Amino acid sequence: MPSRATTRPVGTITRGTTNPNRLRRMDRWIAATHAPELRRAGAPVAVDLGYGAAPWTAVELLTRLRSVVPHARVVGVEIEPARVAAARPYAREGLVFRHGGFEIPIPERPHLVRAANVLRQYDEDQVAAVWERLCARLAPADPARGSRGGLLVEGTCDEIGRRHVWVALGPEGPRTVTFATRLGSLERPSDLAERLPKALIHRNVPGEPVHAFLRDFDRAWSAAAPYASYGARQRWMRAVRGLRADWPVTDGPVRWRQGEVTVRWEALAPRV
């Protein structure tokens, strides 16, 4: 890999919008689903790519990962030098900040790369190349040890983290899409459409799988209306149970109770 001294950061500067606790849903999912892989690594390295104008998300990622993997380390990476300088006073044991972009300027192969609200400003036709570059930097799979390798989590959320949709990718490419929401603020599942990641947001049109999925989710939500008297959580869980009859839902009630549902990428992937 070229040295940092001779490599210009790859990417463009984002708006840098950030808020404390904004990425809690994504972090909660990572800690729950990726912890076995991180523990297998011993002292895993996670990258908060494009953390923004303030370092809150990187600080929070370290805290949340260490609740399940005590020796995890986090590297916050930002393409804007002033943001890196502003973040460095928050560095501590297990948390550092680096100037860089999609090349990920660290010598290690990270076990986790979290890129939230980074690709939203890019064109749709740029996403595949960015995914490929980032996946190539992940820790490789090791089937002999039961390892599937590192994980890239890329997606979009609203300003205070009530609605979030992300794609999870391994070294081999995209695996799943997760929809997560604060159930008390949800009118219908298709409200999440506005937070689809860049790879999907322009495909929410008739004839595309993601549009059909959200349509069916709304129908399942309507059919589950009698469960609303037991609360939004029970209605969501019932809707997801109905949805999985036709869609490859990969998780179960433990995650559904959190206002989540995860579907295999192949079912929602854009048509060529």
C-alpha positions as a LaTeX table, in Angstrom:
\begin{tabular}{lrrr}
\hline
Residue & $x$ (\AA) & $y$ (\AA) & $z$ (\AA) \\
\hline
Met1 & 0.00 & 0.00 & 0.00 \\
Pro2 & 1.42 & 3.46 & $-0.81$ \\
Ser3 & 2.63 & 5.49 & 2.15 \\
Arg4 & 0.40 & 8.17 & 3.57 \\
Ala5 & 3.04 & 10.76 & 2.71 \\
Thr6 & 2.61 & 10.17 & $-1.02$ \\
Thr7 & $-1.09$ & 9.38 & $-1.23$ \\
Arg8 & $-3.74$ & 12.06 & $-1.53$ \\
Pro9 & $-7.01$ & 11.28 & 0.24 \\
Val10 & $-9.58$ & 9.71 & $-2.05$ \\
Gly11 & $-13.01$ & 11.30 & $-1.99$ \\
Thr12 & $-14.64$ & 14.68 & $-1.57$ \\
Ile13 & $-15.44$ & 16.73 & 1.51 \\
Thr14 & $-18.91$ & 16.13 & 2.95 \\
Arg15 & $-21.12$ & 18.69 & 4.68 \\
Gly16 & $-19.90$ & 17.29 & 7.98 \\
Thr17 & $-23.31$ & 17.34 & 9.66 \\
Thr18 & $-23.27$ & 15.29 & 12.84 \\
Asn19 & $-25.07$ & 14.99 & 16.16 \\
Pro20 & $-24.43$ & 13.02 & 19.34 \\
Asn21 & $-26.19$ & 9.64 & 19.39 \\
Arg22 & $-27.16$ & 9.95 & 15.74 \\
Leu23 & $-25.76$ & 6.53 & 14.79 \\
Arg24 & $-27.02$ & 4.60 & 17.81 \\
Arg25 & $-29.20$ & 2.26 & 15.74 \\
Met26 & $-26.39$ & 1.30 & 13.40 \\
Asp27 & $-23.96$ & 0.87 & 16.31 \\
Arg28 & $-26.43$ & $-1.26$ & 18.25 \\
Trp29 & $-26.85$ & $-3.54$ & 15.24 \\
Ile30 & $-23.09$ & $-3.79$ & 14.69 \\
Ala31 & $-22.46$ & $-4.66$ & 18.34 \\
Ala32 & $-25.17$ & $-7.33$ & 18.27 \\
Thr33 & $-24.42$ & $-8.99$ & 14.93 \\
His34 & $-20.71$ & $-8.45$ & 14.32 \\
Ala35 & $-19.37$ & $-8.95$ & 17.86 \\
Pro36 & $-18.41$ & $-12.65$ & 17.35 \\
Glu37 & $-16.28$ & $-11.70$ & 14.35 \\
Leu38 & $-14.67$ & $-8.83$ & 16.25 \\
Arg39 & $-13.92$ & $-11.04$ & 19.26 \\
Arg40 & $-12.32$ & $-13.60$ & 16.98 \\
Ala41 & $-9.85$ & $-10.90$ & 15.89 \\
Gly42 & $-8.63$ & $-10.33$ & 19.45 \\
Ala43 & $-7.80$ & $-6.62$ & 19.12 \\
Pro44 & $-9.97$ & $-5.51$ & 16.19 \\
Val45 & $-9.61$ & $-2.18$ & 14.43 \\
Ala46 & $-12.75$ & $-0.27$ & 13.44 \\
Val47 & $-12.83$ & 2.79 & 11.19 \\
Asp48 & $-15.36$ & 5.60 & 11.50 \\
Leu49 & $-15.06$ & 6.91 & 7.95 \\
Gly50 & $-16.18$ & 10.50 & 7.43 \\
Tyr51 & $-17.15$ & 11.23 & 11.03 \\
Gly52 & $-17.83$ & 14.88 & 10.18 \\
Ala53 & $-17.32$ & 18.25 & 11.79 \\
Ala54 & $-17.30$ & 16.84 & 15.35 \\
Pro55 & $-15.90$ & 13.54 & 16.63 \\
Trp56 & $-18.97$ & 12.37 & 18.58 \\
Thr57 & $-19.73$ & 9.35 & 16.43 \\
Ala58 & $-16.19$ & 8.00 & 16.71 \\
Val59 & $-16.19$ & 8.45 & 20.49 \\
Glu60 & $-19.55$ & 6.68 & 20.74 \\
Leu61 & $-18.45$ & 3.85 & 18.44 \\
Leu62 & $-15.51$ & 3.08 & 20.73 \\
Thr63 & $-17.77$ & 2.99 & 23.79 \\
Arg64 & $-20.34$ & 0.76 & 22.11 \\
Leu65 & $-17.83$ & $-1.66$ & 20.63 \\
Arg66 & $-15.96$ & $-1.98$ & 23.92 \\
Ser67 & $-19.18$ & $-2.97$ & 25.64 \\
Val68 & $-18.94$ & $-6.26$ & 23.67 \\
Val69 & $-15.25$ & $-6.34$ & 22.62 \\
Pro70 & $-13.10$ & $-4.74$ & 25.36 \\
His71 & $-9.94$ & $-4.52$ & 23.25 \\
Ala72 & $-11.51$ & $-2.89$ & 20.18 \\
Arg73 & $-9.80$ & 0.17 & 18.73 \\
Val74 & $-11.36$ & 2.93 & 16.61 \\
Val75 & $-9.74$ & 5.17 & 14.02 \\
Gly76 & $-11.72$ & 8.22 & 12.97 \\
Val77 & $-10.90$ & 9.16 & 9.37 \\
Glu78 & $-11.79$ & 12.52 & 7.82 \\
Ile79 & $-10.84$ & 14.08 & 4.50 \\
Glu80 & $-11.01$ & 17.64 & 5.83 \\
Pro81 & $-7.75$ & 18.44 & 7.73 \\
Ala82 & $-9.40$ & 21.03 & 9.98 \\
Arg83 & $-11.85$ & 18.42 & 11.25 \\
Val84 & $-9.01$ & 16.07 & 12.11 \\
Ala85 & $-7.22$ & 18.83 & 14.04 \\
Ala86 & $-10.43$ & 19.66 & 15.92 \\
Ala87 & $-10.97$ & 16.00 & 16.82 \\
Arg88 & $-7.50$ & 15.17 & 18.10 \\
Pro89 & $-8.07$ & 16.60 & 21.62 \\
Tyr90 & $-10.68$ & 13.84 & 22.00 \\
Ala91 & $-8.17$ & 11.08 & 21.25 \\
Arg92 & $-7.66$ & 8.57 & 24.04 \\
Glu93 & $-6.49$ & 5.02 & 24.57 \\
Gly94 & $-8.07$ & 3.05 & 21.73 \\
Leu95 & $-9.18$ & 6.11 & 19.74 \\
Val96 & $-7.15$ & 8.11 & 17.23 \\
Phe97 & $-7.96$ & 10.40 & 14.32 \\
Arg98 & $-6.38$ & 10.38 & 10.85 \\
His99 & $-6.54$ & 12.52 & 7.72 \\
Gly100 & $-7.72$ & 10.46 & 4.78 \\
Gly101 & $-10.53$ & 9.14 & 2.65 \\
Phe102 & $-11.64$ & 5.96 & 0.92 \\
Glu103 & $-8.07$ & 4.66 & 0.81 \\
Ile104 & $-8.28$ & 4.29 & 4.64 \\
Pro105 & $-4.87$ & 5.55 & 5.80 \\
Ile106 & $-3.94$ & 2.89 & 8.34 \\
Pro107 & $-1.55$ & $-0.05$ & 7.97 \\
Glu108 & $-4.00$ & $-2.62$ & 9.32 \\
Arg109 & $-6.84$ & $-4.28$ & 7.46 \\
Pro110 & $-9.86$ & $-3.08$ & 9.47 \\
His111 & $-12.39$ & $-5.51$ & 10.87 \\
Leu112 & $-15.09$ & $-2.88$ & 10.59 \\
Val113 & $-15.59$ & 0.22 & 8.45 \\
Arg114 & $-18.62$ & 2.34 & 9.25 \\
Ala115 & $-19.48$ & 4.95 & 6.60 \\
Ala116 & $-22.68$ & 6.74 & 7.56 \\
Asn117 & $-24.09$ & 9.62 & 5.49 \\
Val118 & $-20.91$ & 9.73 & 3.39 \\
Leu119 & $-22.05$ & 8.54 & $-0.05$ \\
Arg120 & $-25.31$ & 10.49 & $-0.05$ \\
Gln121 & $-23.66$ & 13.39 & $-1.89$ \\
Tyr122 & $-22.11$ & 11.12 & $-4.54$ \\
Asp123 & $-23.67$ & 10.02 & $-7.81$ \\
Glu124 & $-25.29$ & 6.60 & $-7.90$ \\
Asp125 & $-22.85$ & 5.37 & $-10.53$ \\
Gln126 & $-19.93$ & 6.07 & $-8.17$ \\
Val127 & $-21.15$ & 3.81 & $-5.40$ \\
Ala128 & $-19.97$ & 0.46 & $-6.77$ \\
Ala129 & $-16.38$ & 1.65 & $-7.14$ \\
Val130 & $-16.34$ & 3.06 & $-3.60$ \\
Trp131 & $-17.76$ & $-0.17$ & $-2.20$ \\
Glu132 & $-15.17$ & $-2.19$ & $-4.09$ \\
Arg133 & $-12.31$ & $-0.03$ & $-2.82$ \\
Leu134 & $-13.48$ & $-0.20$ & 0.80 \\
Cys135 & $-14.23$ & $-3.93$ & 0.72 \\
Ala136 & $-10.74$ & $-4.56$ & $-0.62$ \\
Arg137 & $-9.34$ & $-2.95$ & 2.54 \\
Leu138 & $-11.32$ & $-5.15$ & 4.94 \\
Ala139 & $-9.72$ & $-7.93$ & 6.94 \\
Pro140 & $-9.95$ & $-11.06$ & 4.75 \\
Ala141 & $-12.13$ & $-14.06$ & 5.47 \\
Asp142 & $-10.54$ & $-17.10$ & 7.07 \\
Pro143 & $-12.87$ & $-20.08$ & 6.62 \\
Ala144 & $-10.58$ & $-22.34$ & 8.65 \\
Arg145 & $-11.30$ & $-20.14$ & 11.69 \\
Gly146 & $-14.94$ & $-19.61$ & 10.83 \\
Ser147 & $-14.26$ & $-16.00$ & 9.88 \\
Arg148 & $-16.20$ & $-14.20$ & 7.15 \\
Gly149 & $-13.79$ & $-11.27$ & 7.31 \\
Gly150 & $-14.32$ & $-7.60$ & 8.02 \\
Leu151 & $-17.55$ & $-5.70$ & 7.57 \\
Leu152 & $-18.38$ & $-2.47$ & 5.77 \\
Val153 & $-21.59$ & $-0.82$ & 6.98 \\
Glu154 & $-22.70$ & 1.99 & 4.66 \\
Gly155 & $-25.96$ & 3.86 & 4.90 \\
Thr156 & $-27.96$ & 6.97 & 5.66 \\
Cys157 & $-29.98$ & 8.28 & 8.59 \\
Asp158 & $-31.91$ & 11.38 & 9.53 \\
Glu159 & $-30.40$ & 14.17 & 11.61 \\
Ile160 & $-31.30$ & 12.67 & 14.99 \\
Gly161 & $-31.10$ & 8.99 & 14.10 \\
Arg162 & $-34.78$ & 8.06 & 14.17 \\
Arg163 & $-34.71$ & 6.44 & 10.71 \\
His164 & $-31.77$ & 4.61 & 9.23 \\
Val165 & $-31.15$ & 2.23 & 6.32 \\
Trp166 & $-27.78$ & 0.60 & 5.67 \\
Val167 & $-26.08$ & $-2.02$ & 3.53 \\
Ala168 & $-23.68$ & $-4.51$ & 5.13 \\
Leu169 & $-20.83$ & $-5.71$ & 2.92 \\
Gly170 & $-18.03$ & $-8.23$ & 3.44 \\
Pro171 & $-14.81$ & $-8.71$ & 1.47 \\
Glu172 & $-16.90$ & $-10.49$ & $-1.17$ \\
Gly173 & $-19.39$ & $-7.63$ & $-1.59$ \\
Pro174 & $-22.89$ & $-6.69$ & $-0.36$ \\
Arg175 & $-24.71$ & $-9.07$ & 1.96 \\
Thr176 & $-27.78$ & $-7.48$ & 3.50 \\
Val177 & $-29.89$ & $-4.34$ & 3.82 \\
Thr178 & $-31.19$ & $-3.29$ & 7.25 \\
Phe179 & $-34.11$ & $-0.94$ & 7.92 \\
Ala180 & $-34.17$ & 0.55 & 11.44 \\
Thr181 & $-36.54$ & 3.07 & 12.98 \\
Arg182 & $-37.92$ & 4.58 & 16.15 \\
Leu183 & $-41.26$ & 2.84 & 16.02 \\
Gly184 & $-43.14$ & 5.50 & 17.93 \\
Ser185 & $-42.49$ & 8.02 & 15.15 \\
Leu186 & $-43.35$ & 5.72 & 12.22 \\
Glu187 & $-46.53$ & 6.23 & 10.23 \\
Arg188 & $-45.78$ & 3.51 & 7.68 \\
Pro189 & $-42.65$ & 1.49 & 6.72 \\
Ser190 & $-42.25$ & 3.29 & 3.40 \\
Asp191 & $-41.41$ & 6.44 & 5.40 \\
Leu192 & $-37.92$ & 4.90 & 5.50 \\
Ala193 & $-37.59$ & 5.39 & 1.74 \\
Glu194 & $-36.18$ & 8.89 & 2.24 \\
Arg195 & $-33.21$ & 7.34 & 4.09 \\
Leu196 & $-32.34$ & 4.64 & 1.58 \\
Pro197 & $-28.59$ & 4.57 & 0.86 \\
Lys198 & $-27.36$ & 6.04 & $-2.40$ \\
Ala199 & $-27.28$ & 2.62 & $-4.11$ \\
Leu200 & $-31.05$ & 2.28 & $-3.63$ \\
Ile201 & $-32.66$ & 5.67 & $-3.15$ \\
His202 & $-33.06$ & 6.43 & $-6.86$ \\
Arg203 & $-34.42$ & 2.91 & $-7.43$ \\
Asn204 & $-37.53$ & 3.38 & $-5.36$ \\
Val205 & $-39.69$ & 3.39 & $-8.49$ \\
Pro206 & $-42.12$ & 0.85 & $-9.97$ \\
Gly207 & $-40.32$ & $-2.11$ & $-11.47$ \\
Glu208 & $-37.43$ & $-2.05$ & $-8.98$ \\
Pro209 & $-37.17$ & $-4.59$ & $-6.14$ \\
Val210 & $-36.78$ & $-2.04$ & $-3.35$ \\
His211 & $-40.00$ & $-0.33$ & $-4.43$ \\
Ala212 & $-41.83$ & $-3.67$ & $-4.38$ \\
Phe213 & $-40.39$ & $-4.43$ & $-0.95$ \\
Leu214 & $-41.57$ & $-1.16$ & 0.57 \\
Arg215 & $-44.97$ & $-1.58$ & $-1.08$ \\
Asp216 & $-45.33$ & $-5.05$ & 0.44 \\
Phe217 & $-44.09$ & $-3.80$ & 3.80 \\
Asp218 & $-46.79$ & $-1.13$ & 3.83 \\
Arg219 & $-49.39$ & $-3.75$ & 3.00 \\
Ala220 & $-48.16$ & $-5.99$ & 5.81 \\
Trp221 & $-48.20$ & $-2.98$ & 8.15 \\
Ser222 & $-51.81$ & $-2.26$ & 7.21 \\
Ala223 & $-52.76$ & $-5.90$ & 7.71 \\
Ala224 & $-51.15$ & $-5.76$ & 11.16 \\
Ala225 & $-53.24$ & $-2.74$ & 12.20 \\
Pro226 & $-55.23$ & $-4.75$ & 14.82 \\
Tyr227 & $-51.95$ & $-5.24$ & 16.72 \\
Ala228 & $-51.52$ & $-1.48$ & 17.11 \\
Ser229 & $-53.60$ & $-1.66$ & 20.29 \\
Tyr230 & $-50.69$ & $-3.59$ & 21.81 \\
Gly231 & $-48.19$ & $-0.94$ & 20.71 \\
Ala232 & $-46.11$ & $-0.05$ & 17.66 \\
Arg233 & $-43.55$ & $-2.74$ & 18.47 \\
Gln234 & $-46.10$ & $-5.55$ & 18.31 \\
Arg235 & $-47.52$ & $-4.17$ & 15.07 \\
Trp236 & $-44.02$ & $-3.97$ & 13.53 \\
Met237 & $-43.20$ & $-7.53$ & 14.56 \\
Arg238 & $-46.44$ & $-8.85$ & 13.13 \\
Ala239 & $-45.86$ & $-6.96$ & 9.88 \\
Val240 & $-42.37$ & $-8.41$ & 9.54 \\
Arg241 & $-43.70$ & $-11.92$ & 10.14 \\
Gly242 & $-46.09$ & $-11.38$ & 7.26 \\
Leu243 & $-43.40$ & $-9.85$ & 5.09 \\
Arg244 & $-41.03$ & $-12.78$ & 5.38 \\
Ala245 & $-43.46$ & $-15.05$ & 3.57 \\
Asp246 & $-42.33$ & $-13.39$ & 0.33 \\
Trp247 & $-39.01$ & $-11.74$ & 1.21 \\
Pro248 & $-35.74$ & $-13.25$ & 2.52 \\
Val249 & $-35.68$ & $-11.71$ & 5.99 \\
Thr250 & $-32.45$ & $-12.83$ & 7.68 \\
Asp251 & $-33.02$ & $-11.83$ & 11.32 \\
Gly252 & $-35.58$ & $-12.72$ & 13.97 \\
Pro253 & $-37.76$ & $-11.36$ & 16.77 \\
Val254 & $-34.84$ & $-10.21$ & 18.92 \\
Arg255 & $-33.88$ & $-7.68$ & 16.25 \\
Trp256 & $-37.44$ & $-6.91$ & 15.19 \\
Arg257 & $-38.18$ & $-5.77$ & 18.73 \\
Gln258 & $-35.53$ & $-3.09$ & 18.22 \\
Gly259 & $-37.44$ & $-1.69$ & 15.26 \\
Glu260 & $-35.20$ & $-3.43$ & 12.72 \\
Val261 & $-35.56$ & $-5.82$ & 9.84 \\
Thr262 & $-32.73$ & $-7.17$ & 7.67 \\
Val263 & $-33.17$ & $-8.55$ & 4.15 \\
Arg264 & $-30.70$ & $-10.23$ & 1.83 \\
Trp265 & $-29.09$ & $-7.79$ & $-0.60$ \\
Glu266 & $-29.86$ & $-9.92$ & $-3.65$ \\
Ala267 & $-33.59$ & $-9.43$ & $-3.08$ \\
Leu268 & $-33.33$ & $-5.63$ & $-3.18$ \\
Ala269 & $-30.38$ & $-5.10$ & $-5.55$ \\
Pro270 & $-31.09$ & $-2.68$ & $-8.40$ \\
Arg271 & $-31.94$ & $-4.13$ & $-11.75$ \\
Val272 & $-29.34$ & $-3.44$ & $-14.39$ \\
\hline
\end{tabular}
